[in-house]
Amino acid sequence: MTFLEDLQARKLPPVMPEGMTAAQWPAYRKQLLELFSREEYGFTPPPPNEVRAGELPFDGKNWAGKAVERLVSLSFDTPNGEFSFPVNFVLPVDPQRGEPLRNTPLAIYISFRSYPDCYYLPVEEIIDNGYALATFNYNDVSLDEQDGWLTDGIAAMYPRRGDGTDWGQCGMWAFAASRVLDYALTLDEIDKTRVFVAGHSRLGKTALWCAAQDERFAGAGVNDSGFGGMAITRGKQGEQLRHLPVRIERWFCGNFLNWVERENDMPFDAHMLGALIAPRLLAVCNAELDTWADPQSEFMALVEAGKAYELLGVPGLIAPAEYPPVGARFPEGRIGYSLRAGTHFMSRADWGFYLKFWNRKTP
């Protein structure tokens, strides 16, 4: 089956109503956010009035004198008291003065592990590409375990509705990334117009949802996010909605379970989620052998999401209307895509694509 035949066979809901104008997009965007909040990720609580920061003792590396590092505790008030979590910042320095550079773009990376463990995270390459880095361990926000997560971490700090729309853990981790952005926007070292959020696998889903909600982000780097992230649900290979009840329902809201075995009835899908990033930068990387994430379904979503970018007067994904071969890179539009050889992993090649794409498409 060709790409266009596959696209037609999946019978996706249109990314926007026919005849929509750019002037109507902001109101429609709010409707889409409401839809994804109600049916997939759950409703995110309002942001706190204030995010407080306290610097913690930290004896970190300096990457051959290229950067200074800080460990910061971010805290804010919630309905059930104060909540805090640690964040590591790596700030490139002026080699002559040894002081942090000003107006540096920032990548906020939602991590499976605590810094300075560099699994999935090539810190020196990020610095060499001119970026600052902020990273936090998702388990410091909400513990990614089946038992006890509702009484642990940030989940315990907000009351729950109990009606199927309570936020899942992807929403909680995304909320934390936005609090890192709150603090980053107060720093002279950071270019406020060039802050990006990135993550891999379930944290790729998280980064996508974070940038979809929070328009202060200049864009996102979404890696192997698959089901519930950038992959079309209808006709998807690998991980599917039917896996939710036994594996990962806690990552999403309860209402998402209502669509098990009913994917074709969903009034939403991943292409509409990607459209929520428009006209900002959306970079997506996949791996050839990652059938669980299903690169073909992610590529299809990006093609369709590009229609929202075109509505807003900018190019979306510039690529042939066919499934890409291994090694393909499409960095020309406001949506970028890369398909590398290998398996489910956030590699240096993926990071290199994100950083170069963000650099090429921003002032």
Coordinates of C-alpha atoms in Angstrom, one line a residue:
M1 CA 0.0 0.0 0.0
T2 CA 1.4 3.4 -0.9
F3 CA 1.5 6.3 1.5
L4 CA -1.4 8.1 0.0
E5 CA -3.5 4.9 -0.1
D6 CA -2.7 4.2 3.6
L7 CA -3.6 7.8 4.5
Q8 CA -6.9 7.6 2.8
A9 CA -7.7 4.2 4.3
R10 CA -7.3 5.4 7.9
K11 CA -10.1 7.9 7.4
L12 CA -8.6 10.6 9.7
P13 CA -10.8 13.4 11.0
P14 CA -9.8 16.6 9.3
V15 CA -7.2 18.6 11.1
M16 CA -9.5 21.6 10.9
P17 CA -12.9 22.4 9.5
E18 CA -13.1 23.0 5.8
G19 CA -12.9 26.7 4.9
M20 CA -11.2 27.8 8.2
T21 CA -9.2 31.0 8.0
A22 CA -6.1 32.0 9.9
A23 CA -8.1 34.5 11.9
Q24 CA -10.4 31.6 13.1
W25 CA -7.4 29.4 14.2
P26 CA -6.9 30.7 17.7
A27 CA -10.5 30.0 18.7
Y28 CA -10.3 26.5 17.1
R29 CA -7.0 25.8 18.8
K30 CA -8.7 26.3 22.2
Q31 CA -11.3 23.8 21.2
L32 CA -8.6 21.3 20.2
L33 CA -6.8 21.8 23.6
E34 CA -10.1 21.2 25.4
L35 CA -10.7 18.0 23.3
F36 CA -7.3 16.5 24.1
S37 CA -7.5 17.5 27.7
R38 CA -10.9 15.9 28.1
E39 CA -10.3 12.7 26.1
E40 CA -6.6 11.9 26.3
Y41 CA -4.3 13.7 28.7
G42 CA -6.6 15.2 31.3
F43 CA -7.0 18.8 32.4
T44 CA -3.9 20.5 33.6
P45 CA -4.3 22.7 36.8
P46 CA -3.8 26.4 36.4
P47 CA -0.1 27.5 36.8
P48 CA 1.0 28.7 40.2
N49 CA 1.3 32.4 40.9
E50 CA 4.9 32.1 41.7
V51 CA 7.8 29.7 41.2
R52 CA 10.6 30.0 43.8
A53 CA 14.1 28.9 43.2
G54 CA 16.8 28.0 45.6
E55 CA 20.3 27.0 44.5
L56 CA 21.6 23.7 46.1
P57 CA 25.2 22.5 46.6
F58 CA 26.4 20.7 43.5
D59 CA 29.8 19.5 42.6
G60 CA 29.4 18.9 38.9
K61 CA 31.6 18.7 35.9
N62 CA 32.4 21.7 33.8
W63 CA 32.8 20.0 30.5
A64 CA 36.4 21.1 29.9
G65 CA 35.6 24.6 31.0
K66 CA 32.8 25.0 28.4
A67 CA 30.0 25.4 31.0
V68 CA 29.0 26.2 34.5
E69 CA 26.5 24.0 36.3
R70 CA 23.9 24.7 38.9
L71 CA 21.5 22.5 40.8
V72 CA 18.3 24.4 41.6
S73 CA 15.2 23.4 43.7
L74 CA 12.1 24.9 42.2
S75 CA 9.1 25.2 44.5
F76 CA 5.5 26.5 44.2
D77 CA 2.3 26.4 46.1
T78 CA -0.5 23.9 45.4
P79 CA -3.9 23.3 46.9
N80 CA -2.2 20.8 49.3
G81 CA 0.9 22.7 50.2
E82 CA 4.3 23.4 48.7
F83 CA 5.7 21.1 46.0
S84 CA 9.4 21.2 44.9
F85 CA 11.7 19.3 42.6
P86 CA 15.4 19.6 41.6
V87 CA 16.5 20.9 38.2
N88 CA 20.1 20.9 36.8
F89 CA 21.2 23.8 34.6
V90 CA 24.2 23.7 32.3
L91 CA 25.1 27.1 31.0
P92 CA 27.7 27.7 28.3
V93 CA 30.5 30.1 29.2
D94 CA 32.6 32.7 27.5
P95 CA 36.0 31.0 27.3
Q96 CA 37.8 34.3 27.9
R97 CA 35.9 35.4 31.0
G98 CA 34.7 32.0 32.3
E99 CA 31.3 33.5 32.9
P100 CA 27.9 32.3 31.4
L101 CA 27.0 33.7 28.1
R102 CA 23.9 35.9 27.7
N103 CA 20.9 35.2 25.6
T104 CA 21.6 31.5 25.0
P105 CA 18.9 29.2 23.6
L106 CA 17.8 26.6 26.0
A107 CA 16.8 22.9 25.7
I108 CA 14.6 21.7 28.6
Y109 CA 15.0 17.9 28.7
I110 CA 12.6 15.7 30.6
S111 CA 14.8 12.9 31.7
F112 CA 14.4 9.3 32.8
R113 CA 17.4 9.7 35.0
S114 CA 19.0 12.2 37.3
Y115 CA 21.9 14.4 36.0
P116 CA 24.8 14.0 35.3
D117 CA 23.9 10.4 34.0
C118 CA 24.2 11.1 30.3
Y119 CA 22.0 8.2 29.0
Y120 CA 20.1 9.8 26.1
L121 CA 21.9 13.1 26.9
P122 CA 25.1 14.1 25.0
V123 CA 25.8 17.2 27.1
E124 CA 29.0 18.3 25.4
E125 CA 27.4 18.2 22.0
I126 CA 24.5 20.3 23.2
I127 CA 27.0 22.9 24.6
D128 CA 29.0 22.8 21.4
N129 CA 25.9 23.6 19.4
G130 CA 25.4 26.8 21.5
Y131 CA 22.7 25.6 23.7
A132 CA 22.1 25.8 27.5
L133 CA 20.5 22.7 29.1
A134 CA 18.0 22.3 31.8
T135 CA 17.0 18.7 32.9
F136 CA 15.0 17.1 35.6
N137 CA 14.2 13.5 36.5
Y138 CA 10.5 12.8 35.8
N139 CA 10.4 10.5 38.9
D140 CA 11.1 13.6 41.1
V141 CA 7.7 14.9 39.9
S142 CA 5.6 11.8 39.7
L143 CA 7.0 8.3 40.3
D144 CA 6.5 6.2 37.2
E145 CA 5.2 3.1 39.0
Q146 CA 1.8 1.4 38.8
D147 CA 1.3 1.2 42.6
G148 CA 1.1 4.3 44.8
W149 CA 1.5 7.0 42.1
L150 CA -1.7 8.8 43.0
T151 CA -0.5 9.3 46.6
D152 CA 3.1 10.2 45.5
G153 CA 4.6 13.4 44.2
I154 CA 2.6 16.1 42.5
A155 CA -0.4 13.8 42.0
A156 CA -1.1 14.1 45.7
M157 CA -0.9 17.9 45.6
Y158 CA -4.0 18.5 43.5
P159 CA -7.6 17.4 44.1
R160 CA -9.1 14.9 41.6
R161 CA -12.5 15.3 39.9
G162 CA -13.0 11.5 39.5
D163 CA -14.9 12.0 36.3
G164 CA -12.4 10.6 33.8
T165 CA -10.8 14.0 33.0
D166 CA -8.1 14.0 35.8
W167 CA -4.6 14.6 34.5
G168 CA -2.4 11.6 33.9
Q169 CA 1.3 11.5 34.5
C170 CA 2.3 12.8 31.0
G171 CA 0.3 16.0 32.0
M172 CA 2.1 16.1 35.4
W173 CA 5.6 15.8 33.8
A174 CA 4.6 18.4 31.2
F175 CA 3.4 20.8 34.0
A176 CA 6.8 20.5 35.7
A177 CA 8.6 21.3 32.4
S178 CA 6.5 24.5 32.2
R179 CA 7.6 25.4 35.7
V180 CA 11.2 25.0 34.6
L181 CA 10.4 27.5 31.8
D182 CA 8.9 29.9 34.4
Y183 CA 12.3 30.0 36.1
A184 CA 14.3 30.0 32.9
L185 CA 12.5 33.1 31.7
T186 CA 13.9 35.0 34.7
L187 CA 17.6 34.3 33.7
D188 CA 19.7 36.8 31.8
E189 CA 21.7 33.8 30.4
I190 CA 18.6 32.5 28.5
D191 CA 17.2 33.8 25.2
K192 CA 13.5 33.9 26.2
T193 CA 12.4 33.5 22.5
R194 CA 14.3 30.3 22.0
V195 CA 13.4 27.8 24.7
F196 CA 12.6 24.2 23.5
V197 CA 11.3 21.2 25.3
A198 CA 12.5 17.6 24.5
G199 CA 11.9 14.1 25.5
H200 CA 12.0 10.4 24.5
S201 CA 9.3 7.7 24.4
R202 CA 6.7 8.4 27.0
L203 CA 8.6 11.6 27.7
G204 CA 8.4 12.4 24.0
K205 CA 4.6 12.3 24.4
T206 CA 5.1 14.5 27.4
A207 CA 7.2 17.1 25.5
L208 CA 4.6 17.2 22.7
W209 CA 1.8 17.8 25.1
C210 CA 3.8 20.3 27.0
A211 CA 4.6 22.4 23.9
A212 CA 1.0 22.0 22.7
Q213 CA -0.3 23.6 25.9
D214 CA 2.4 26.2 26.5
E215 CA 2.9 28.6 23.6
R216 CA 5.9 30.2 25.3
F217 CA 8.0 27.3 24.1
A218 CA 9.5 28.0 20.7
G219 CA 9.1 24.4 19.8
A220 CA 9.7 20.8 20.7
G221 CA 12.0 17.9 20.0
V222 CA 9.8 14.7 20.1
N223 CA 11.7 11.4 20.0
D224 CA 10.1 8.0 19.3
S225 CA 6.9 9.1 21.1
G226 CA 4.6 6.6 19.3
F227 CA 1.1 5.8 20.6
G228 CA -0.5 8.7 22.5
G229 CA 2.2 11.0 21.1
M230 CA 3.0 11.7 17.5
A231 CA 1.7 8.5 15.9
I232 CA -1.7 8.2 14.3
T233 CA -3.9 5.9 16.4
R234 CA -6.0 4.5 13.6
G235 CA -4.3 1.6 11.9
K236 CA -1.2 1.9 14.1
Q237 CA 1.3 -0.9 14.4
G238 CA 3.0 -1.9 17.7
E239 CA 1.6 -0.2 20.8
Q240 CA -2.1 0.5 20.6
L241 CA -5.0 1.7 22.6
R242 CA -5.8 -1.9 23.7
H243 CA -2.6 -1.9 25.7
L244 CA -3.8 0.9 27.9
P245 CA -5.7 -1.1 30.6
V246 CA -2.9 -3.4 31.4
R247 CA 0.1 -1.2 31.0
I248 CA 0.0 2.6 30.9
E249 CA -3.4 4.0 31.7
R250 CA -1.9 6.2 34.4
W251 CA 0.0 8.3 31.8
F252 CA -3.3 9.5 30.4
C253 CA -6.7 10.5 31.7
G254 CA -9.5 7.9 32.4
N255 CA -11.6 9.0 29.4
F256 CA -8.9 7.7 27.0
L257 CA -9.9 4.2 28.0
N258 CA -13.3 4.8 26.4
W259 CA -11.8 4.6 23.0
V260 CA -10.3 1.1 23.3
E261 CA -11.5 -0.9 20.3
R262 CA -13.2 2.3 19.0
E263 CA -10.2 4.1 17.5
N264 CA -12.0 4.9 14.3
D265 CA -14.7 6.7 16.2
M266 CA -12.3 9.1 17.9
P267 CA -13.0 12.8 16.9
F268 CA -9.2 13.4 17.3
D269 CA -5.9 11.9 16.5
A270 CA -2.2 12.7 16.6
H271 CA -2.2 14.9 13.5
M272 CA -4.4 17.3 15.4
L273 CA -2.1 17.2 18.4
G274 CA 0.8 18.1 16.2
A275 CA -1.2 21.0 14.7
L276 CA -1.4 22.6 18.2
I277 CA 2.4 23.4 17.9
A278 CA 1.8 25.5 14.7
P279 CA 3.4 27.8 13.6
R280 CA 6.2 27.0 16.1
L281 CA 9.0 24.5 15.5
L282 CA 8.2 20.8 15.7
A283 CA 11.1 18.3 15.2
V284 CA 10.3 14.6 15.3
C285 CA 12.8 11.7 15.1
N286 CA 12.1 8.0 14.6
A287 CA 14.2 4.8 14.4
E288 CA 13.7 2.3 11.6
L289 CA 13.3 -0.7 13.8
D290 CA 11.1 0.9 16.4
T291 CA 7.9 -0.8 15.3
W292 CA 6.4 -0.3 18.7
A293 CA 6.4 3.5 18.1
D294 CA 5.6 3.0 14.4
P295 CA 7.5 5.6 12.4
Q296 CA 5.1 5.4 9.4
S297 CA 2.2 6.5 11.6
E298 CA 4.3 9.4 13.0
F299 CA 5.3 10.5 9.6
M300 CA 1.6 10.4 8.5
A301 CA 0.6 12.6 11.4
L302 CA 3.2 15.2 10.5
V303 CA 2.1 15.4 6.9
E304 CA -1.5 16.1 8.1
A305 CA -0.4 18.5 10.9
G306 CA 1.4 20.5 8.2
K307 CA -2.0 21.7 7.0
A308 CA -2.3 23.9 10.1
Y309 CA 1.1 25.4 9.4
E310 CA 0.1 26.2 5.8
L311 CA -3.1 27.8 7.1
L312 CA -1.0 30.1 9.2
G313 CA 1.2 31.1 6.2
V314 CA 4.3 29.0 6.9
P315 CA 5.5 25.6 5.5
G316 CA 4.9 22.5 7.6
L317 CA 6.7 19.3 6.6
I318 CA 8.5 19.6 3.3
A319 CA 8.9 16.0 2.1
P320 CA 7.7 13.7 -0.7
A321 CA 4.2 12.2 -0.2
E322 CA 5.7 8.8 0.4
Y323 CA 7.1 6.9 3.4
P324 CA 10.7 8.0 3.9
P325 CA 13.7 5.7 3.5
V326 CA 16.1 5.1 6.4
G327 CA 18.5 8.0 6.7
A328 CA 16.0 10.5 5.4
R329 CA 16.1 14.0 6.9
F330 CA 13.6 16.7 6.1
P331 CA 14.6 20.0 7.9
E332 CA 13.3 22.6 5.4
G333 CA 9.8 23.4 6.8
R334 CA 8.6 24.4 10.3
I335 CA 8.1 20.7 10.9
G336 CA 11.3 18.6 10.7
Y337 CA 11.6 14.9 10.5
S338 CA 14.4 12.3 10.7
L339 CA 14.4 8.6 10.3
R340 CA 17.6 6.9 11.4
A341 CA 18.7 3.3 11.4
G342 CA 18.5 1.4 14.7
T343 CA 16.0 0.9 17.6
H344 CA 14.1 2.8 20.3
F345 CA 16.6 5.2 21.7
M346 CA 17.4 9.0 21.8
S347 CA 20.7 9.0 20.1
R348 CA 23.3 11.7 19.4
A349 CA 22.1 11.6 15.9
D350 CA 18.6 12.6 17.1
W351 CA 20.0 15.4 19.3
G352 CA 22.1 16.6 16.4
F353 CA 19.0 16.9 14.2
Y354 CA 17.0 18.8 16.9
L355 CA 19.7 21.3 17.6
K356 CA 20.6 22.0 13.9
F357 CA 16.9 22.3 13.0
W358 CA 16.2 24.7 15.9
N359 CA 19.3 26.7 14.9
R360 CA 18.3 26.9 11.2
K361 CA 14.8 28.0 11.8
T362 CA 15.3 30.6 14.5
P363 CA 17.0 34.0 14.4

